[in-house]
Amino acid sequence: MTTATYADLHVHSRYSRATSPACTPEGLFRHAQLKGVGLVGTGDCTHPGWLSELSEKLIPDAPGLYALRPELRAAAAADVPEACRAPVRFMITGEISSIYSRGGRVRKVHSLVWLPSLEAAAQLSARLARVGNVLSDGRPILGLDPRDLLTLLLDIDPGAALVPAHIWTPWFSMLGAKSGFDSVEECFGDLTPHIFAVETGLSSDPPMNHRIRCLDPLALVSNSDLHSPANLGRNANLFFGELTYPRLLDGLRSRDPAVCGGTVDLFPEEGKYHLDGHRSCGVRLEPADSLARGNRCPACGKELTIGVLHRVVELERGQSQSQASGKVRRLPYRHIIPLPELLGQMLGCAPASKKVATAYGRTLAAAGPELPLLLDADAATLAGLGELGARILRVREGRVVRQGGYDGEYGVIRVADDACQTTSASP
């Protein structure tokens, strides 16, 4: 039987701003088991303090991957149900915020960096310290063009990779409406062939990205961008076989279905920049409605925050027929509603409530970790979960009600209540 591994390769540590103090190697290890995530990015690999902690707590495992030291695992997983206990590996990752000028415009682009070793990450940190302050934030803000960052990465280690992060976010991304570009090539120029994947972000999903032809040669990856370990795996990737760092990158480069099983995505409407809007006025608009109003708030007349869907529509309309692609190899994708949200909707309380936490722990103890339950559990397992199992099936079928997020306000995805009337089994 082929090994399947869920991977979340964009996270943050406690050294990043506005993050949980639980964003430690032990905290990520614990939640990875609860979620069923077998490969976790370290995040923040350019921060000297975090690098030091990683060097103390991780040991080499498979080629280019690491594991938590054995003596730390028992305490980290002390309250993890037996049904969830499984190996967890780490890959060295980070994120750089580039704010710079090009072509007479201020550009703000975030990039993921993936590295094959802690030693390469230490070299990158030292080189970036000559450019700006790498101590102030786990995700440093630097006046460094992403193209130059890519050059630097490849000079340090040819096995390093740059993946444009959450490429549609309005203010801080490669294709963002506020300060991005209109194509991958416009951003990276002659180094474009070194870009083999892009990150969709929480406000877009693969079908939205499939509308843009300049993305056709690239693999799509989805990650949580977590600031709390509880959000691990809300977006993720599926890989097959025994993973190593080189095999993972080679699989993505070729979009090899023997290696890459595609992405796990929130419904994009849940993302906080999916639709256009003006949060101060409570105005949420579809792109056509915004365009009809000149992209101005109908309540106050101020400029709307243009969402991801609007930007996708804009770039799609600007494509020429000469950009038409031939047959494109696409990876699969599946949508989820995270288990705490499903339980909260079912129990009538907040996902972060104590009642949901109790139900969550009981469910995992009975049925195993979250992502395999939501995505892979068979009909018999789901039937044993009563109403919760019926809700999971409905999500798999896409039978949900969607209220899109806008202007920094998260959207809401719900399973229609009338779809889930079944014999109830208390979670």
Coordinates of C-alpha atoms in Angstrom, one line a residue:
M1 CA 0.0 0.0 0.0
T2 CA 1.4 3.4 -1.0
T3 CA 2.2 5.7 1.8
A4 CA 0.2 9.0 1.8
T5 CA 1.5 12.1 3.6
Y6 CA -0.3 15.3 4.2
A7 CA 2.1 18.3 4.2
D8 CA 1.7 21.9 5.4
L9 CA 4.8 23.8 4.2
H10 CA 3.9 27.4 5.3
V11 CA 3.7 28.0 9.0
H12 CA 5.1 30.5 11.5
S13 CA 7.0 30.2 14.8
R14 CA 6.6 32.1 18.0
Y15 CA 9.3 34.5 16.6
S16 CA 6.8 35.9 14.1
R17 CA 4.5 38.8 15.0
A18 CA 1.0 38.0 16.2
T19 CA 1.6 34.3 16.7
S20 CA 0.8 31.9 19.5
P21 CA 3.5 31.0 22.0
A22 CA 2.6 27.4 21.2
C23 CA 4.3 27.8 17.8
T24 CA 7.3 25.7 18.9
P25 CA 8.7 22.5 17.5
E26 CA 6.9 20.6 20.2
G27 CA 3.6 22.4 19.5
L28 CA 3.8 21.8 15.8
F29 CA 4.7 18.1 16.4
R30 CA 1.6 17.7 18.7
H31 CA -0.9 19.4 16.4
A32 CA 0.6 17.6 13.4
Q33 CA -0.4 14.3 14.9
L34 CA -3.9 15.6 15.8
K35 CA -4.4 16.8 12.3
G36 CA -2.8 13.9 10.5
V37 CA -0.1 16.0 8.9
G38 CA 3.1 14.0 8.4
L39 CA 5.3 16.8 7.0
V40 CA 5.4 20.3 8.5
G41 CA 7.4 23.3 7.4
T42 CA 9.5 24.8 10.2
G43 CA 8.6 28.4 9.1
D44 CA 10.8 31.4 9.9
C45 CA 14.1 29.7 9.1
T46 CA 15.9 33.1 8.7
H47 CA 15.4 34.1 12.3
P48 CA 18.6 33.4 14.3
G49 CA 16.7 32.6 17.6
W50 CA 14.4 30.1 15.8
L51 CA 17.3 28.6 13.9
S52 CA 19.1 28.0 17.2
E53 CA 16.0 26.3 18.7
L54 CA 15.5 24.2 15.6
S55 CA 19.2 23.1 15.7
E56 CA 18.8 22.0 19.3
K57 CA 15.4 20.2 18.9
L58 CA 15.5 18.6 15.5
I59 CA 17.7 15.8 14.1
P60 CA 18.3 14.7 10.4
D61 CA 15.8 12.1 9.3
A62 CA 15.2 11.4 5.6
P63 CA 17.4 13.2 3.1
G64 CA 16.6 17.0 3.5
L65 CA 14.0 16.4 6.2
Y66 CA 14.2 16.4 10.0
A67 CA 12.4 14.9 13.0
L68 CA 11.9 16.1 16.6
R69 CA 14.5 14.6 19.0
P70 CA 13.2 11.3 20.5
E71 CA 13.6 12.5 24.0
L72 CA 11.2 15.4 23.3
R73 CA 8.4 13.4 21.6
A74 CA 6.7 11.8 24.6
A75 CA 6.0 15.0 26.5
A76 CA 4.9 16.8 23.3
A77 CA 2.4 14.1 22.5
A78 CA 1.3 13.3 26.1
D79 CA -2.4 14.1 25.4
V80 CA -2.5 12.9 21.8
P81 CA -5.0 10.0 21.4
E82 CA -3.4 6.7 20.5
A83 CA -5.3 6.6 17.2
C84 CA -3.5 9.8 16.1
R85 CA 0.1 8.9 17.0
A86 CA 2.3 8.8 13.9
P87 CA 5.7 10.0 12.7
V88 CA 6.1 13.7 11.9
R89 CA 8.9 15.1 9.8
F90 CA 9.9 18.8 9.3
M91 CA 11.2 20.6 6.2
I92 CA 13.2 23.8 6.5
T93 CA 11.0 26.7 5.3
G94 CA 10.6 30.4 5.8
E95 CA 8.8 33.5 4.4
I96 CA 10.3 36.8 3.2
S97 CA 8.3 40.0 2.9
S98 CA 9.8 42.1 0.1
I99 CA 8.9 45.8 -0.1
Y100 CA 10.8 47.5 -2.9
S101 CA 10.4 49.7 -5.9
R102 CA 10.4 48.6 -9.5
G103 CA 9.0 50.2 -12.6
G104 CA 8.1 53.4 -10.8
R105 CA 5.9 51.5 -8.3
V106 CA 6.2 50.2 -4.8
R107 CA 6.0 46.4 -4.8
K108 CA 5.1 44.2 -1.9
V109 CA 5.6 40.5 -2.5
H110 CA 5.8 37.6 -0.1
S111 CA 7.9 34.6 -1.0
L112 CA 8.3 31.1 0.6
V113 CA 11.8 29.8 0.8
W114 CA 12.4 26.0 1.0
L115 CA 15.9 24.7 1.9
P116 CA 17.5 21.3 2.1
S117 CA 19.3 21.8 5.4
L118 CA 19.6 23.9 8.5
E119 CA 23.1 24.8 7.4
A120 CA 21.8 26.3 4.2
A121 CA 19.2 28.3 6.3
A122 CA 22.0 29.6 8.5
Q123 CA 23.8 30.8 5.4
L124 CA 20.7 32.5 4.1
S125 CA 20.0 34.2 7.4
A126 CA 23.6 35.6 7.5
R127 CA 23.4 36.8 3.9
L128 CA 20.0 38.5 4.5
A129 CA 21.3 40.1 7.7
R130 CA 23.5 42.3 5.4
V131 CA 20.3 43.5 3.6
G132 CA 18.1 44.2 6.6
N133 CA 17.0 43.2 10.1
V134 CA 16.3 39.5 10.4
L135 CA 15.9 39.6 14.2
S136 CA 12.7 41.8 14.3
D137 CA 10.3 39.3 12.9
G138 CA 10.3 35.6 11.9
R139 CA 9.1 36.8 8.6
P140 CA 11.6 39.6 7.9
I141 CA 10.6 42.7 5.9
L142 CA 13.4 43.5 3.5
G143 CA 14.0 45.8 0.6
L144 CA 14.9 42.9 -1.6
D145 CA 13.4 42.1 -5.0
P146 CA 12.1 38.5 -5.1
R147 CA 14.2 37.9 -8.2
D148 CA 17.3 38.9 -6.3
L149 CA 16.2 36.7 -3.4
L150 CA 16.0 33.8 -5.8
T151 CA 19.5 34.5 -7.1
L152 CA 20.8 34.6 -3.5
L153 CA 19.0 31.3 -2.7
L154 CA 20.4 29.4 -5.7
D155 CA 23.9 30.8 -4.9
I156 CA 23.7 29.4 -1.4
D157 CA 22.3 26.0 -2.4
P158 CA 21.1 24.9 -5.9
G159 CA 18.6 22.7 -4.2
A160 CA 16.9 25.6 -2.5
A161 CA 13.5 26.8 -3.9
L162 CA 11.4 29.9 -4.0
V163 CA 7.6 29.6 -4.1
P164 CA 5.6 32.8 -4.4
A165 CA 3.3 33.0 -1.4
H166 CA -0.5 33.4 -1.3
I167 CA -0.2 34.9 -4.8
W168 CA -3.5 36.8 -4.8
T169 CA -3.6 38.6 -1.5
P170 CA -4.3 42.2 -2.4
W171 CA -1.4 43.9 -0.6
F172 CA 1.4 41.4 -0.3
S173 CA 1.7 39.0 -3.2
M174 CA 3.0 38.4 -6.7
L175 CA -0.4 38.9 -8.4
G176 CA -2.0 41.1 -5.8
A177 CA -4.3 43.9 -6.9
K178 CA -2.5 46.6 -4.8
S179 CA 1.2 46.1 -5.4
G180 CA 1.8 43.0 -7.4
F181 CA 2.5 42.1 -11.1
D182 CA 0.3 40.7 -13.9
S183 CA 2.4 37.6 -14.5
V184 CA 5.1 35.3 -13.1
E185 CA 7.5 36.4 -15.8
E186 CA 7.0 40.1 -15.1
C187 CA 8.1 39.4 -11.5
F188 CA 11.0 37.0 -12.1
G189 CA 12.1 37.8 -15.6
D190 CA 14.9 35.5 -16.9
L191 CA 14.7 33.4 -13.7
T192 CA 11.1 32.4 -14.3
P193 CA 12.1 28.8 -15.2
H194 CA 13.2 28.3 -11.6
I195 CA 9.7 29.0 -10.4
F196 CA 7.9 25.6 -10.4
A197 CA 5.1 26.2 -7.9
V198 CA 2.9 28.9 -6.5
E199 CA 0.8 29.0 -3.3
T200 CA -2.9 29.6 -3.8
G201 CA -3.6 31.2 -0.4
L202 CA -6.7 31.0 1.7
S203 CA -8.9 33.2 -0.6
S204 CA -8.4 31.2 -3.8
D205 CA -8.5 27.6 -4.8
P206 CA -7.2 25.6 -7.8
P207 CA -10.2 26.2 -10.1
M208 CA -9.7 30.0 -9.7
N209 CA -6.0 29.6 -10.5
H210 CA -6.7 27.4 -13.5
R211 CA -8.3 30.5 -15.2
I212 CA -4.9 32.2 -15.5
R213 CA -2.8 30.8 -18.3
C214 CA 0.6 32.0 -17.0
L215 CA 0.1 29.6 -14.1
D216 CA -0.5 26.6 -16.3
P217 CA 3.1 25.4 -16.3
L218 CA 3.3 25.5 -12.4
A219 CA 2.2 23.2 -9.6
L220 CA -0.3 24.7 -7.2
V221 CA 0.4 24.2 -3.5
S222 CA -1.8 25.1 -0.5
N223 CA -0.7 25.7 3.0
S224 CA -2.1 27.0 6.2
D225 CA 0.1 30.1 6.8
L226 CA -0.7 29.4 10.5
H227 CA 0.0 31.8 13.4
S228 CA -1.4 29.2 15.8
P229 CA -0.7 25.4 15.7
A230 CA -4.5 24.8 15.9
N231 CA -4.8 26.0 12.3
L232 CA -2.2 23.5 11.0
G233 CA -3.5 21.7 7.9
R234 CA -6.5 24.0 7.1
N235 CA -4.9 24.1 3.7
A236 CA -2.4 21.3 2.9
N237 CA -0.8 19.1 0.2
L238 CA -0.9 15.4 -0.4
F239 CA 2.2 13.4 -1.4
F240 CA 2.7 9.7 -2.1
G241 CA 5.6 7.3 -1.4
E242 CA 8.6 7.7 0.9
L243 CA 9.3 11.4 1.0
T244 CA 12.7 13.1 0.8
Y245 CA 13.3 16.8 0.1
P246 CA 14.6 16.1 -3.5
R247 CA 11.8 13.8 -4.3
L248 CA 9.2 16.3 -3.1
L249 CA 10.6 19.1 -5.2
D250 CA 11.1 16.9 -8.3
G251 CA 7.5 15.6 -8.0
L252 CA 6.2 19.2 -7.9
R253 CA 8.4 20.3 -10.8
S254 CA 6.9 17.5 -13.0
R255 CA 3.5 17.4 -11.3
D256 CA 4.1 13.7 -11.1
P257 CA 0.9 12.0 -10.0
A258 CA 2.9 9.2 -8.5
V259 CA 4.3 11.7 -6.0
C260 CA 1.8 14.6 -5.9
G261 CA -1.8 13.9 -4.8
G262 CA -2.9 17.5 -5.1
T263 CA -4.1 20.0 -2.5
V264 CA -6.6 20.2 0.4
D265 CA -8.3 23.6 0.4
L266 CA -10.7 25.6 2.5
F267 CA -13.6 26.8 0.3
P268 CA -12.1 30.0 -1.1
E269 CA -15.1 32.1 0.1
E270 CA -13.9 31.5 3.7
G271 CA -10.8 33.6 3.0
K272 CA -10.9 37.1 4.2
Y273 CA -10.1 38.7 0.9
H274 CA -12.2 36.6 -1.5
L275 CA -14.8 39.2 -2.4
D276 CA -14.6 43.0 -2.8
G277 CA -15.9 45.2 0.0
H278 CA -15.6 47.9 2.6
R279 CA -15.7 46.4 6.1
S280 CA -16.3 49.7 7.9
C281 CA -19.6 50.0 6.0
G282 CA -20.4 46.3 6.1
V283 CA -20.4 46.3 2.2
R284 CA -19.6 43.0 0.5
L285 CA -19.8 42.9 -3.4
E286 CA -19.2 40.5 -6.2
P287 CA -16.7 41.7 -8.9
A288 CA -19.5 42.7 -11.4
D289 CA -21.3 44.8 -8.8
S290 CA -18.0 46.5 -7.8
L291 CA -17.2 47.3 -11.5
A292 CA -20.7 48.7 -12.0
R293 CA -20.1 51.1 -9.1
G294 CA -16.6 52.1 -10.2
N295 CA -15.0 50.1 -7.4
R296 CA -16.4 52.6 -4.9
C297 CA -18.3 51.8 -1.7
P298 CA -22.0 52.5 -2.3
A299 CA -22.4 53.5 1.3
C300 CA -19.6 56.1 1.7
G301 CA -18.0 56.5 -1.7
K302 CA -14.5 55.4 -0.6
E303 CA -12.4 53.0 -2.7
L304 CA -13.3 49.3 -2.1
T305 CA -10.8 46.7 -1.2
I306 CA -10.6 44.6 -4.3
G307 CA -10.7 40.9 -3.5
V308 CA -9.0 37.9 -5.0
L309 CA -11.9 36.9 -7.2
H310 CA -12.1 40.3 -8.8
R311 CA -8.3 40.2 -9.5
V312 CA -8.6 36.8 -11.1
V313 CA -11.4 38.1 -13.3
E314 CA -9.3 41.1 -14.2
L315 CA -6.3 39.1 -15.3
E316 CA -8.4 36.5 -17.1
R317 CA -10.0 39.2 -19.2
G318 CA -6.6 40.7 -20.0
Q319 CA -5.2 37.4 -21.4
S320 CA -4.6 37.3 -25.2
Q321 CA -5.6 34.3 -27.3
S322 CA -1.8 33.8 -28.0
Q323 CA -1.4 32.9 -24.3
A324 CA -3.7 29.8 -24.8
S325 CA -2.1 26.7 -23.4
G326 CA -2.2 23.2 -24.8
K327 CA -3.1 20.2 -22.7
V328 CA -2.2 21.1 -19.0
R329 CA -1.3 18.6 -16.3
R330 CA -3.4 19.5 -13.3
L331 CA -3.2 18.1 -9.8
P332 CA -6.4 17.1 -8.0
Y333 CA -7.9 19.2 -5.2
R334 CA -10.5 18.7 -2.4
H335 CA -12.3 21.1 -0.2
I336 CA -12.8 20.9 3.6
I337 CA -14.5 22.6 6.5
P338 CA -12.2 22.1 9.4
L339 CA -13.5 19.7 12.1
P340 CA -13.7 22.3 14.9
E341 CA -15.9 24.4 12.6
L342 CA -18.1 21.4 11.7
L343 CA -18.5 20.5 15.4
G344 CA -19.2 24.2 16.3
Q345 CA -22.0 24.4 13.7
M346 CA -23.5 21.1 14.9
L347 CA -23.3 21.9 18.6
G348 CA -24.3 25.6 18.3
C349 CA -21.1 27.1 19.8
A350 CA -17.8 28.6 18.7
P351 CA -15.1 26.4 17.2
A352 CA -12.7 27.5 20.0
S353 CA -15.2 26.7 22.8
K354 CA -14.5 24.1 25.5
K355 CA -17.5 22.1 24.4
V356 CA -16.0 21.8 20.9
A357 CA -12.6 21.0 22.3
T358 CA -14.1 18.1 24.3
A359 CA -16.0 16.8 21.3
Y360 CA -12.9 17.2 19.1
G361 CA -10.8 15.1 21.4
R362 CA -13.5 12.4 21.7
T363 CA -13.9 12.2 17.9
L364 CA -10.2 11.9 17.2
A365 CA -9.8 9.2 19.9
A366 CA -12.6 7.2 18.2
A367 CA -11.9 7.9 14.5
G368 CA -8.3 9.0 14.1
P369 CA -6.7 12.3 13.0
E370 CA -8.6 15.1 11.4
L371 CA -7.6 15.3 7.8
P372 CA -7.8 11.5 7.1
L373 CA -11.2 11.6 8.8
L374 CA -12.5 14.5 6.7
L375 CA -11.1 13.2 3.4
D376 CA -10.5 9.5 3.5
A377 CA -12.7 7.8 6.1
D378 CA -15.0 5.2 4.7
A379 CA -18.7 5.1 4.8
A380 CA -18.9 2.7 7.8
T381 CA -16.6 5.0 9.9
L382 CA -18.7 8.1 9.0
A383 CA -22.0 6.2 9.7
G384 CA -20.7 5.5 13.2
L385 CA -20.4 9.3 13.8
G386 CA -24.1 10.0 13.1
E387 CA -24.8 13.6 12.3
L388 CA -21.1 14.5 12.2
G389 CA -20.5 11.8 9.6
A390 CA -23.4 13.1 7.5
R391 CA -22.0 16.6 7.6
I392 CA -18.6 15.3 6.5
L393 CA -20.2 13.6 3.5
R394 CA -22.1 16.7 2.5
V395 CA -18.8 18.7 2.5
R396 CA -17.2 16.1 0.3
E397 CA -20.1 16.5 -2.1
G398 CA -19.8 20.3 -2.0
R399 CA -23.3 20.7 -0.5
V400 CA -22.5 23.8 1.5
V401 CA -23.8 27.4 1.9
R402 CA -21.0 30.0 1.2
Q403 CA -20.8 33.6 2.5
G404 CA -17.7 35.1 1.1
G405 CA -15.1 37.0 3.1
Y406 CA -14.1 40.5 2.2
D407 CA -11.8 43.4 3.3
G408 CA -10.2 41.4 6.1
E409 CA -13.4 39.7 7.3
Y410 CA -13.4 35.9 7.1
G411 CA -16.2 34.3 5.2
V412 CA -18.5 31.6 6.6
I413 CA -19.1 28.1 5.1
R414 CA -21.9 26.1 6.5
V415 CA -23.4 22.7 5.8
A416 CA -27.1 23.2 5.2
D417 CA -28.9 22.0 8.3
D418 CA -31.7 20.3 6.3
A419 CA -29.0 18.2 4.6
C420 CA -27.9 16.6 7.8
Q421 CA -30.9 15.2 9.6
T422 CA -29.9 11.7 10.4
T423 CA -29.7 9.5 13.5
S424 CA -27.6 11.5 15.9
A425 CA -24.5 10.1 17.5
S426 CA -23.0 12.4 20.1
P427 CA -19.4 13.2 19.1

